[in-house]
PDB file of C-alpha atoms and ligand atoms in Angstrom:
ATOM      1  CA  UNK A 289      -6.266 -15.715   5.063  1.00  0.00           C
ATOM      2  CA  UNK A 290      -2.944 -17.582   3.606  1.00  0.00           C
ATOM      3  CA  UNK A 291       0.245 -17.084   5.499  1.00  0.00           C
ATOM      4  CA  UNK A 292       3.447 -17.487   3.880  1.00  0.00           C
ATOM      5  CA  UNK A 293       6.775 -17.179   6.083  1.00  0.00           C
ATOM      6  CA  UNK A 294      10.298 -16.729   4.546  1.00  0.00           C
ATOM      7  CA  UNK A 295      13.650 -16.408   5.989  1.00  0.00           C
ATOM      8  CA  UNK A 296      13.987 -12.528   5.766  1.00  0.00           C
ATOM      9  CA  UNK A 297      13.360  -9.594   4.129  1.00  0.00           C
ATOM     10  CA  UNK A 298      15.454 -10.399   0.783  1.00  0.00           C
ATOM     11  CA  UNK A 299      13.250 -13.506   0.370  1.00  0.00           C
ATOM     12  CA  UNK A 300       9.964 -11.358   1.169  1.00  0.00           C
ATOM     13  CA  UNK A 301      10.778  -8.707  -1.520  1.00  0.00           C
ATOM     14  CA  UNK A 302      11.528 -11.441  -3.995  1.00  0.00           C
ATOM     15  CA  UNK A 303       8.527 -13.685  -3.358  1.00  0.00           C
ATOM     16  CA  UNK A 304       6.300 -10.495  -3.679  1.00  0.00           C
ATOM     17  CA  UNK A 305       8.316  -9.170  -6.845  1.00  0.00           C
ATOM     18  CA  UNK A 306       7.846 -12.429  -8.624  1.00  0.00           C
ATOM     19  CA  UNK A 307       3.799 -12.457  -7.439  1.00  0.00           C
ATOM     20  CA  UNK A 308       3.540  -9.311  -9.229  1.00  0.00           C
ATOM     21  CA  UNK A 309       5.535  -9.981 -12.364  1.00  0.00           C
ATOM     22  CA  UNK A 310       3.352 -13.389 -12.954  1.00  0.00           C
ATOM     23  CA  UNK A 311       0.075 -11.466 -12.702  1.00  0.00           C
ATOM     24  CA  UNK A 312       1.345  -8.864 -14.891  1.00  0.00           C
ATOM     25  CA  UNK A 313       2.353 -11.620 -17.561  1.00  0.00           C
ATOM     26  CA  UNK A 314      -0.998 -13.380 -17.153  1.00  0.00           C
ATOM     27  CA  UNK A 315      -3.161  -9.803 -17.364  1.00  0.00           C
ATOM     28  CA  UNK A 316      -0.908  -7.243 -19.106  1.00  0.00           C
ATOM     29  CA  UNK A 317      -3.711  -4.743 -18.147  1.00  0.00           C
ATOM     30  CA  UNK A 318      -3.837  -5.542 -14.130  1.00  0.00           C
ATOM     31  CA  UNK A 319      -4.932  -3.152 -11.863  1.00  0.00           C
ATOM     32  CA  UNK A 320      -2.130  -2.665  -9.139  1.00  0.00           C
ATOM     33  CA  UNK A 321      -2.764  -0.627  -5.901  1.00  0.00           C
ATOM     34  CA  UNK A 322       0.668   0.165  -3.928  1.00  0.00           C
ATOM     35  CA  UNK A 323       1.701   1.044  -0.790  1.00  0.00           C
ATOM     36  CA  UNK A 324       4.878   2.876   0.099  1.00  0.00           C
ATOM     37  CA  UNK A 325       6.729   3.287   3.839  1.00  0.00           C
ATOM     38  CA  UNK A 326       9.779   0.991   4.593  1.00  0.00           C
ATOM     39  CA  UNK A 327       8.503  -2.102   3.479  1.00  0.00           C
ATOM     40  CA  UNK A 328       8.309  -2.695  -0.444  1.00  0.00           C
ATOM     41  CA  UNK A 329      11.602  -0.798  -1.129  1.00  0.00           C
ATOM     42  CA  UNK A 330      13.015  -3.463  -2.372  1.00  0.00           C
ATOM     43  CA  UNK A 331       9.989  -5.016  -3.768  1.00  0.00           C
ATOM     44  CA  UNK A 332      10.169  -2.014  -5.795  1.00  0.00           C
ATOM     45  CA  UNK A 333      13.748  -2.081  -6.397  1.00  0.00           C
ATOM     46  CA  UNK A 334      13.265  -6.014  -7.837  1.00  0.00           C
ATOM     47  CA  UNK A 335      10.401  -4.836  -9.806  1.00  0.00           C
ATOM     48  CA  UNK A 336      12.867  -1.913 -11.821  1.00  0.00           C
ATOM     49  CA  UNK A 337      15.372  -4.972 -11.934  1.00  0.00           C
ATOM     50  CA  UNK A 338      13.323  -7.363 -13.545  1.00  0.00           C
ATOM     51  CA  UNK A 339      12.006  -4.435 -16.104  1.00  0.00           C
ATOM     52  CA  UNK A 340      15.205  -3.907 -17.101  1.00  0.00           C
ATOM     53  CA  UNK A 341      16.211  -7.368 -17.708  1.00  0.00           C
ATOM     54  CA  UNK A 342      13.209  -7.481 -20.164  1.00  0.00           C
ATOM     55  CA  UNK A 343      11.564  -9.712 -17.914  1.00  0.00           C
ATOM     56  CA  UNK A 344       7.918  -7.380 -17.408  1.00  0.00           C
ATOM     57  CA  UNK A 345       6.490  -5.012 -19.311  1.00  0.00           C
ATOM     58  CA  UNK A 346       4.208  -2.319 -17.388  1.00  0.00           C
ATOM     59  CA  UNK A 347       2.754  -0.427 -20.219  1.00  0.00           C
ATOM     60  CA  UNK A 348      -0.483  -2.084 -20.313  1.00  0.00           C
ATOM     61  CA  UNK A 349      -1.353  -1.622 -16.032  1.00  0.00           C
ATOM     62  CA  UNK A 350      -2.796   1.059 -13.881  1.00  0.00           C
ATOM     63  CA  UNK A 351      -1.912   1.448 -10.424  1.00  0.00           C
ATOM     64  CA  UNK A 352      -3.236   3.293  -7.505  1.00  0.00           C
ATOM     65  CA  UNK A 353      -1.688   4.448  -4.361  1.00  0.00           C
ATOM     66  CA  UNK A 354      -3.137   3.794  -1.181  1.00  0.00           C
ATOM     67  CA  UNK A 355      -2.344   6.973   0.353  1.00  0.00           C
ATOM     68  CA  UNK A 356      -0.784  10.569   0.839  1.00  0.00           C
ATOM     69  CA  UNK A 357      -0.052  13.329   3.110  1.00  0.00           C
ATOM     70  CA  UNK A 358      -2.155  16.198   2.971  1.00  0.00           C
ATOM     71  CA  UNK A 359      -1.880  19.272   2.498  1.00  0.00           C
ATOM     72  CA  UNK A 360       1.601  18.549   0.564  1.00  0.00           C
ATOM     73  CA  UNK A 361       3.961  21.363   2.274  1.00  0.00           C
ATOM     74  CA  UNK A 362       6.662  22.723   0.029  1.00  0.00           C
ATOM     75  CA  UNK A 363       9.686  21.933   2.035  1.00  0.00           C
ATOM     76  CA  UNK A 364       8.493  18.582   2.709  1.00  0.00           C
ATOM     77  CA  UNK A 365       7.555  17.502  -0.843  1.00  0.00           C
ATOM     78  CA  UNK A 366      10.156  14.598  -0.695  1.00  0.00           C
ATOM     79  CA  UNK A 367       8.181  13.195   2.074  1.00  0.00           C
ATOM     80  CA  UNK A 368       5.101  12.978  -0.248  1.00  0.00           C
ATOM     81  CA  UNK A 369       4.318   9.797  -1.646  1.00  0.00           C
ATOM     82  CA  UNK A 370       4.393  11.209  -4.797  1.00  0.00           C
ATOM     83  CA  UNK A 371       7.895  11.876  -4.767  1.00  0.00           C
ATOM     84  CA  UNK A 372       8.639   8.547  -3.420  1.00  0.00           C
ATOM     85  CA  UNK A 373       6.913   6.348  -6.084  1.00  0.00           C
ATOM     86  CA  UNK A 374       8.374   8.781  -8.788  1.00  0.00           C
ATOM     87  CA  UNK A 375      11.774   8.509  -7.503  1.00  0.00           C
ATOM     88  CA  UNK A 376      11.334   4.621  -6.140  1.00  0.00           C
ATOM     89  CA  UNK A 377       9.574   2.745  -9.407  1.00  0.00           C
ATOM     90  CA  UNK A 378       7.596   5.108 -11.627  1.00  0.00           C
ATOM     91  CA  UNK A 379      10.262   7.134 -13.338  1.00  0.00           C
ATOM     92  CA  UNK A 380      12.316   3.754 -14.050  1.00  0.00           C
ATOM     93  CA  UNK A 381       9.457   1.676 -15.685  1.00  0.00           C
ATOM     94  CA  UNK A 382       7.165   1.800 -18.484  1.00  0.00           C
ATOM     95  CA  UNK A 383       3.884   2.641 -16.893  1.00  0.00           C
ATOM     96  CA  UNK A 384       2.251   5.079 -19.038  1.00  0.00           C
ATOM     97  CA  UNK A 385       1.772   8.734 -17.250  1.00  0.00           C
ATOM     98  CA  UNK A 386      -2.223   8.670 -17.717  1.00  0.00           C
ATOM     99  CA  UNK A 387      -2.673   5.415 -15.814  1.00  0.00           C
ATOM    100  CA  UNK A 388      -0.816   6.067 -12.984  1.00  0.00           C
ATOM    101  CA  UNK A 389      -3.075   7.247 -10.389  1.00  0.00           C
ATOM    102  CA  UNK A 390      -2.327   9.314  -6.951  1.00  0.00           C
ATOM    103  CA  UNK A 391      -3.778  10.963  -4.600  1.00  0.00           C
ATOM    104  CA  UNK A 392      -3.359  14.767  -5.014  1.00  0.00           C
ATOM    105  CA  UNK A 393      -2.404  16.102  -1.927  1.00  0.00           C
ATOM    106  CA  UNK A 394      -2.380  19.683  -3.076  1.00  0.00           C
ATOM    107  CA  UNK A 395      -6.021  19.298  -4.176  1.00  0.00           C
ATOM    108  CA  UNK A 396      -7.766  22.976  -3.255  1.00  0.00           C
ATOM    109  CA  UNK A 397     -11.304  20.333  -3.300  1.00  0.00           C
ATOM    110  CA  UNK A 398     -10.498  17.352  -1.272  1.00  0.00           C
ATOM    111  CA  UNK A 399     -13.839  16.092  -0.970  1.00  0.00           C
ATOM    112  CA  UNK A 400     -14.212  15.782  -4.240  1.00  0.00           C
ATOM    113  CA  UNK A 401     -10.781  14.350  -5.030  1.00  0.00           C
ATOM    114  CA  UNK A 402     -11.393  11.586  -2.601  1.00  0.00           C
ATOM    115  CA  UNK A 403     -14.765  11.154  -4.485  1.00  0.00           C
ATOM    116  CA  UNK A 404     -13.150  11.419  -8.402  1.00  0.00           C
ATOM    117  CA  UNK A 405     -10.453   8.510  -6.516  1.00  0.00           C
ATOM    118  CA  UNK A 406     -13.373   6.547  -5.414  1.00  0.00           C
ATOM    119  CA  UNK A 407     -14.879   6.669  -8.670  1.00  0.00           C
ATOM    120  CA  UNK A 408     -11.720   6.003 -10.991  1.00  0.00           C
ATOM    121  CA  UNK A 409     -10.978   2.891  -8.247  1.00  0.00           C
ATOM    122  CA  UNK A 410     -14.821   1.629  -9.086  1.00  0.00           C
ATOM    123  CA  UNK A 411     -14.124   2.111 -12.550  1.00  0.00           C
ATOM    124  CA  UNK A 412     -11.374   0.343 -12.674  1.00  0.00           C
ATOM    125  CA  UNK A 413     -11.564  -2.483  -9.702  1.00  0.00           C
ATOM    126  CA  UNK A 414      -7.935  -3.697  -8.273  1.00  0.00           C
ATOM    127  CA  UNK A 415      -7.052  -6.526  -9.153  1.00  0.00           C
ATOM    128  CA  UNK A 416      -4.152  -6.658  -6.865  1.00  0.00           C
ATOM    129  CA  UNK A 417      -3.302  -4.917  -3.908  1.00  0.00           C
ATOM    130  CA  UNK A 418      -0.266  -4.989  -2.361  1.00  0.00           C
ATOM    131  CA  UNK A 419      -0.127  -3.618   1.444  1.00  0.00           C
ATOM    132  CA  UNK A 420       2.469  -2.922   4.492  1.00  0.00           C
ATOM    133  CA  UNK A 421       1.040  -2.980   8.374  1.00  0.00           C
ATOM    134  CA  UNK A 422       1.491  -0.036  10.793  1.00  0.00           C
ATOM    135  CA  UNK A 423       2.191  -1.313  14.077  1.00  0.00           C
ATOM    136  CA  UNK A 424      -0.961  -0.174  15.331  1.00  0.00           C
ATOM    137  CA  UNK A 425      -2.538  -1.849  12.810  1.00  0.00           C
ATOM    138  CA  UNK A 426      -3.284   0.880  10.305  1.00  0.00           C
ATOM    139  CA  UNK A 427      -3.623  -0.360   6.601  1.00  0.00           C
ATOM    140  CA  UNK A 428      -3.305   2.627   4.449  1.00  0.00           C
ATOM    141  CA  UNK A 429      -3.454   5.914   6.458  1.00  0.00           C
ATOM    142  CA  UNK A 430      -7.039   3.613   8.238  1.00  0.00           C
ATOM    143  CA  UNK A 431      -5.687   4.561  11.664  1.00  0.00           C
ATOM    144  CA  UNK A 432      -7.482   2.858  14.528  1.00  0.00           C
ATOM    145  CA  UNK A 433     -11.065   3.660  14.938  1.00  0.00           C
ATOM    146  CA  UNK A 434     -11.585   3.411  11.003  1.00  0.00           C
ATOM    147  CA  UNK A 435     -14.900   2.109  10.455  1.00  0.00           C
ATOM    148  CA  UNK A 436     -15.367  -0.699   7.528  1.00  0.00           C
ATOM    149  CA  UNK A 437     -17.341   1.052   5.676  1.00  0.00           C
ATOM    150  CA  UNK A 438     -15.021   3.520   5.062  1.00  0.00           C
ATOM    151  CA  UNK A 439     -13.688   5.517   1.974  1.00  0.00           C
ATOM    152  CA  UNK A 440     -11.155   7.539   0.421  1.00  0.00           C
ATOM    153  CA  UNK A 441     -11.117  10.498   2.745  1.00  0.00           C
ATOM    154  CA  UNK A 442      -8.855  12.631   4.949  1.00  0.00           C
ATOM    155  CA  UNK A 443      -7.514  11.601   8.097  1.00  0.00           C
ATOM    156  CA  UNK A 444      -5.743  12.393  11.590  1.00  0.00           C
ATOM    157  CA  UNK A 445      -2.789  10.752  11.386  1.00  0.00           C
ATOM    158  CA  UNK A 446      -2.110   9.338  14.968  1.00  0.00           C
ATOM    159  CA  UNK A 447       1.355  10.566  17.064  1.00  0.00           C
ATOM    160  CA  UNK A 448       2.477   7.014  16.771  1.00  0.00           C
ATOM    161  CA  UNK A 449       2.502   7.038  13.206  1.00  0.00           C
ATOM    162  CA  UNK A 450       3.645  10.845  12.692  1.00  0.00           C
ATOM    163  CA  UNK A 451       6.645   9.861  15.243  1.00  0.00           C
ATOM    164  CA  UNK A 452       7.243   6.789  13.448  1.00  0.00           C
ATOM    165  CA  UNK A 453       7.416   8.349   9.743  1.00  0.00           C
ATOM    166  CA  UNK A 454       9.270  11.063  10.849  1.00  0.00           C
ATOM    167  CA  UNK A 455       7.315  13.773   9.455  1.00  0.00           C
ATOM    168  CA  UNK A 456       5.399  16.963  10.672  1.00  0.00           C
ATOM    169  CA  UNK A 457       2.231  16.506   8.713  1.00  0.00           C
ATOM    170  CA  UNK A 458      -0.926  15.585  10.898  1.00  0.00           C
ATOM    171  CA  UNK A 459      -3.471  15.113   8.277  1.00  0.00           C
ATOM    172  CA  UNK A 460      -3.182  12.285   4.981  1.00  0.00           C
ATOM    173  CA  UNK A 461      -5.526  11.080   2.267  1.00  0.00           C
ATOM    174  CA  UNK A 462      -6.126   7.357   2.495  1.00  0.00           C
ATOM    175  CA  UNK A 463      -8.339   4.270   0.341  1.00  0.00           C
ATOM    176  CA  UNK A 464     -10.692   3.556   2.886  1.00  0.00           C
ATOM    177  CA  UNK A 465     -11.303  -0.014   4.727  1.00  0.00           C
ATOM    178  CA  UNK A 466     -14.356  -0.709   2.131  1.00  0.00           C
ATOM    179  CA  UNK A 467     -12.267   0.497  -0.963  1.00  0.00           C
ATOM    180  CA  UNK A 468      -9.232  -1.858  -0.055  1.00  0.00           C
ATOM    181  CA  UNK A 469     -11.705  -4.647   1.046  1.00  0.00           C
ATOM    182  CA  UNK A 470     -12.782  -4.513  -2.778  1.00  0.00           C
ATOM    183  CA  UNK A 471      -9.151  -5.754  -4.234  1.00  0.00           C
ATOM    184  CA  UNK A 472      -9.562  -8.865  -6.177  1.00  0.00           C
ATOM    185  CA  UNK A 473      -6.596 -10.162  -4.314  1.00  0.00           C
ATOM    186  CA  UNK A 474      -4.783  -8.515  -1.402  1.00  0.00           C
ATOM    187  CA  UNK A 475      -0.997  -9.229  -0.678  1.00  0.00           C
ATOM    188  CA  UNK A 476       0.357  -7.924   2.514  1.00  0.00           C
ATOM    189  CA  UNK A 477       3.978  -7.531   3.766  1.00  0.00           C
ATOM    190  CA  UNK A 478       5.499  -7.316   7.142  1.00  0.00           C
ATOM    191  CA  UNK A 479       9.575  -7.858   8.275  1.00  0.00           C
ATOM    192  CA  UNK A 480      11.305  -7.373  11.150  1.00  0.00           C
ATOM    193  CA  UNK A 481      10.525  -7.686  15.210  1.00  0.00           C
ATOM    194  CA  UNK A 482       8.700  -4.630  14.938  1.00  0.00           C
ATOM    195  CA  UNK A 483       5.905  -5.894  13.318  1.00  0.00           C
ATOM    196  CA  UNK A 484       5.444  -9.352  15.127  1.00  0.00           C
ATOM    197  CA  UNK A 485       3.105  -7.947  17.797  1.00  0.00           C
ATOM    198  CA  UNK A 486       1.015  -6.647  15.432  1.00  0.00           C
ATOM    199  CA  UNK A 487       0.851  -9.582  13.209  1.00  0.00           C
ATOM    200  CA  UNK A 488      -0.249 -11.781  15.940  1.00  0.00           C
ATOM    201  CA  UNK A 489      -2.670  -9.744  16.777  1.00  0.00           C
ATOM    202  CA  UNK A 490      -4.311  -9.614  13.710  1.00  0.00           C
ATOM    203  CA  UNK A 491      -4.055 -12.933  13.023  1.00  0.00           C
ATOM    204  CA  UNK A 492      -5.009 -14.513  16.320  1.00  0.00           C
ATOM    205  CA  UNK A 493      -7.611 -11.648  17.489  1.00  0.00           C
ATOM    206  CA  UNK A 494     -10.995 -10.932  16.187  1.00  0.00           C
ATOM    207  CA  UNK A 495     -12.208  -8.263  14.250  1.00  0.00           C
ATOM    208  CA  UNK A 496     -12.186  -4.796  15.547  1.00  0.00           C
ATOM    209  CA  UNK A 497     -11.878  -0.738  14.769  1.00  0.00           C
ATOM    210  CA  UNK A 498      -9.020  -0.975  16.966  1.00  0.00           C
ATOM    211  CA  UNK A 499      -6.687  -2.873  14.675  1.00  0.00           C
ATOM    212  CA  UNK A 500      -8.202  -1.927  11.128  1.00  0.00           C
ATOM    213  CA  UNK A 501      -5.628  -4.754   9.849  1.00  0.00           C
ATOM    214  CA  UNK A 502      -8.160  -7.359  11.233  1.00  0.00           C
ATOM    215  CA  UNK A 503     -10.561  -6.502   9.098  1.00  0.00           C
ATOM    216  CA  UNK A 504      -8.783  -8.300   6.388  1.00  0.00           C
ATOM    217  CA  UNK A 505      -9.533 -11.614   8.068  1.00  0.00           C
ATOM    218  CA  UNK A 506     -12.528 -11.469   6.089  1.00  0.00           C
ATOM    219  CA  UNK A 507     -10.965 -11.078   2.123  1.00  0.00           C
ATOM    220  CA  UNK A 508     -11.787 -14.043   0.223  1.00  0.00           C
ATOM    221  CA  UNK A 509      -8.089 -13.934  -1.470  1.00  0.00           C
ATOM    222  CA  UNK A 510      -5.804 -12.439   0.808  1.00  0.00           C
ATOM    223  CA  UNK A 511      -1.981 -13.808   1.703  1.00  0.00           C
ATOM    224  CA  UNK A 512       0.028 -12.091   4.540  1.00  0.00           C
ATOM    225  CA  UNK A 513       3.639 -13.035   3.594  1.00  0.00           C
ATOM    226  CA  UNK A 514       6.351 -12.226   6.830  1.00  0.00           C
ATOM    227  CA  UNK A 515       9.749 -13.095   7.489  1.00  0.00           C
ATOM    228  CA  UNK A 516      11.125 -15.261  10.196  1.00  0.00           C
ATOM    229  CA  UNK A 517      10.831 -12.138  12.522  1.00  0.00           C
ATOM    230  CA  UNK A 518       7.410 -10.666  11.795  1.00  0.00           C
ATOM    231  CA  UNK A 519       6.184 -13.927  11.966  1.00  0.00           C
ATOM    232  CA  UNK A 520       7.996 -14.953  15.393  1.00  0.00           C
ATOM    233  CA  UNK A 521       4.869 -14.825  17.102  1.00  0.00           C
ATOM    234  CA  UNK A 522       2.516 -16.872  15.251  1.00  0.00           C
TER     235      UNK A 522
HETATM  236  C1  F6R B 809       1.684   3.310   3.200  1.00  0.00           C
HETATM  237  C2  F6R B 809       0.965   2.534   3.628  1.00  0.00           C
HETATM  238  C3  F6R B 809       1.011   2.471   5.372  1.00  0.00           C
HETATM  239  C4  F6R B 809       2.412   1.717   5.515  1.00  0.00           C
HETATM  240  C5  F6R B 809       2.635   0.883   7.093  1.00  0.00           C
HETATM  241  C6  F6R B 809       4.054   0.385   7.252  1.00  0.00           C
HETATM  242  O1  F6R B 809       1.354   3.970   1.692  1.00  0.00           O
HETATM  243  O2  F6R B 809      -0.187   2.508   3.286  1.00  0.00           O
HETATM  244  O3  F6R B 809       0.133   1.598   5.855  1.00  0.00           O
HETATM  245  O4  F6R B 809       2.740   0.326   4.803  1.00  0.00           O
HETATM  246  O5  F6R B 809       2.863   2.127   7.920  1.00  0.00           O
HETATM  247  O6  F6R B 809       5.262   1.417   6.939  1.00  0.00           O
HETATM  248  P1  F6R B 809       6.615   0.675   7.152  1.00  0.00           P
HETATM  249  O7  F6R B 809       6.564  -0.366   5.889  1.00  0.00           O
HETATM  250  O8  F6R B 809       7.457   1.634   6.883  1.00  0.00           O
HETATM  251  O9  F6R B 809       6.937  -0.028   7.959  1.00  0.00           O
END
C-alpha cells in the first residue's frame, strides 16, 4: 500500500486528475472505475478542465461506476449517482455513451442486472479504480460486515451512511469487495479531518469485515492519497 500525503484538497484533486490523465494518455482505451460523493467533485472539475483545454481525450475509455441507490425514487432522482455523474462529468466530456456503465437503480430484475454488471466488468477488466472511503470504512457501498468474496449486489445502507449522505434511500447497489479487488490499480482518496480516524484504522489495523476498506491492504497496486487533515493520525 503506497501512501501519498499532499497539502490539501486542492492538491489531492490535482494529483488524482494527473494520474488519470497520464494513464489515459498511455492507454487510450483505459477502463476506469469511478466513485461519487464529495471527495471526487474537484477531481471531475479538473478532468473536465483538462478535456476542454485539449489535454486529454476520453473517446476511447470505458467506465464503470461503483454504486447506485436502489430503487431510484422519482422525487430523489437528483440524488442518484447516474444524475451526479452526468452533471459533474459525463455530459462535459467525450466518452461515447455505450462505453459508460452505471448500475441500474430502476431495474425490475435486480439479480440479473447485478450479474450482467459483474460479467461486463469481467469482459472489460478495470485498469484503474478510483475510490473514496466512508467514515465507517465502507468502499463503494460495501458497508461493515461485507464479505471479502462479495460481488455486485443489493445492500442495506447503514444508518450512518443514510444520515451522512442526506438521503431517504435505505438500499443500494454496489460492486462487491471481490469486484473492486480485481481492478489492476486502485487509487483511494481521502480528504478532511472526518476521514482521519478511518484512515488510521485502515492503515494500522488488521484486515476485517468490520472495516471493509481494510481488505485493500492485500491489493498489489493501491495508492492512498490523503491530504494533511485526513492523514493526521498516521
Ligand atoms: C460513492 C462511494 C462511497 C464514497 C464514500 C465517501 O460512489 O463509493 O463509498 O466514496 O461514502 O463519500 P464522500 O466522498 O462524500 O465522503
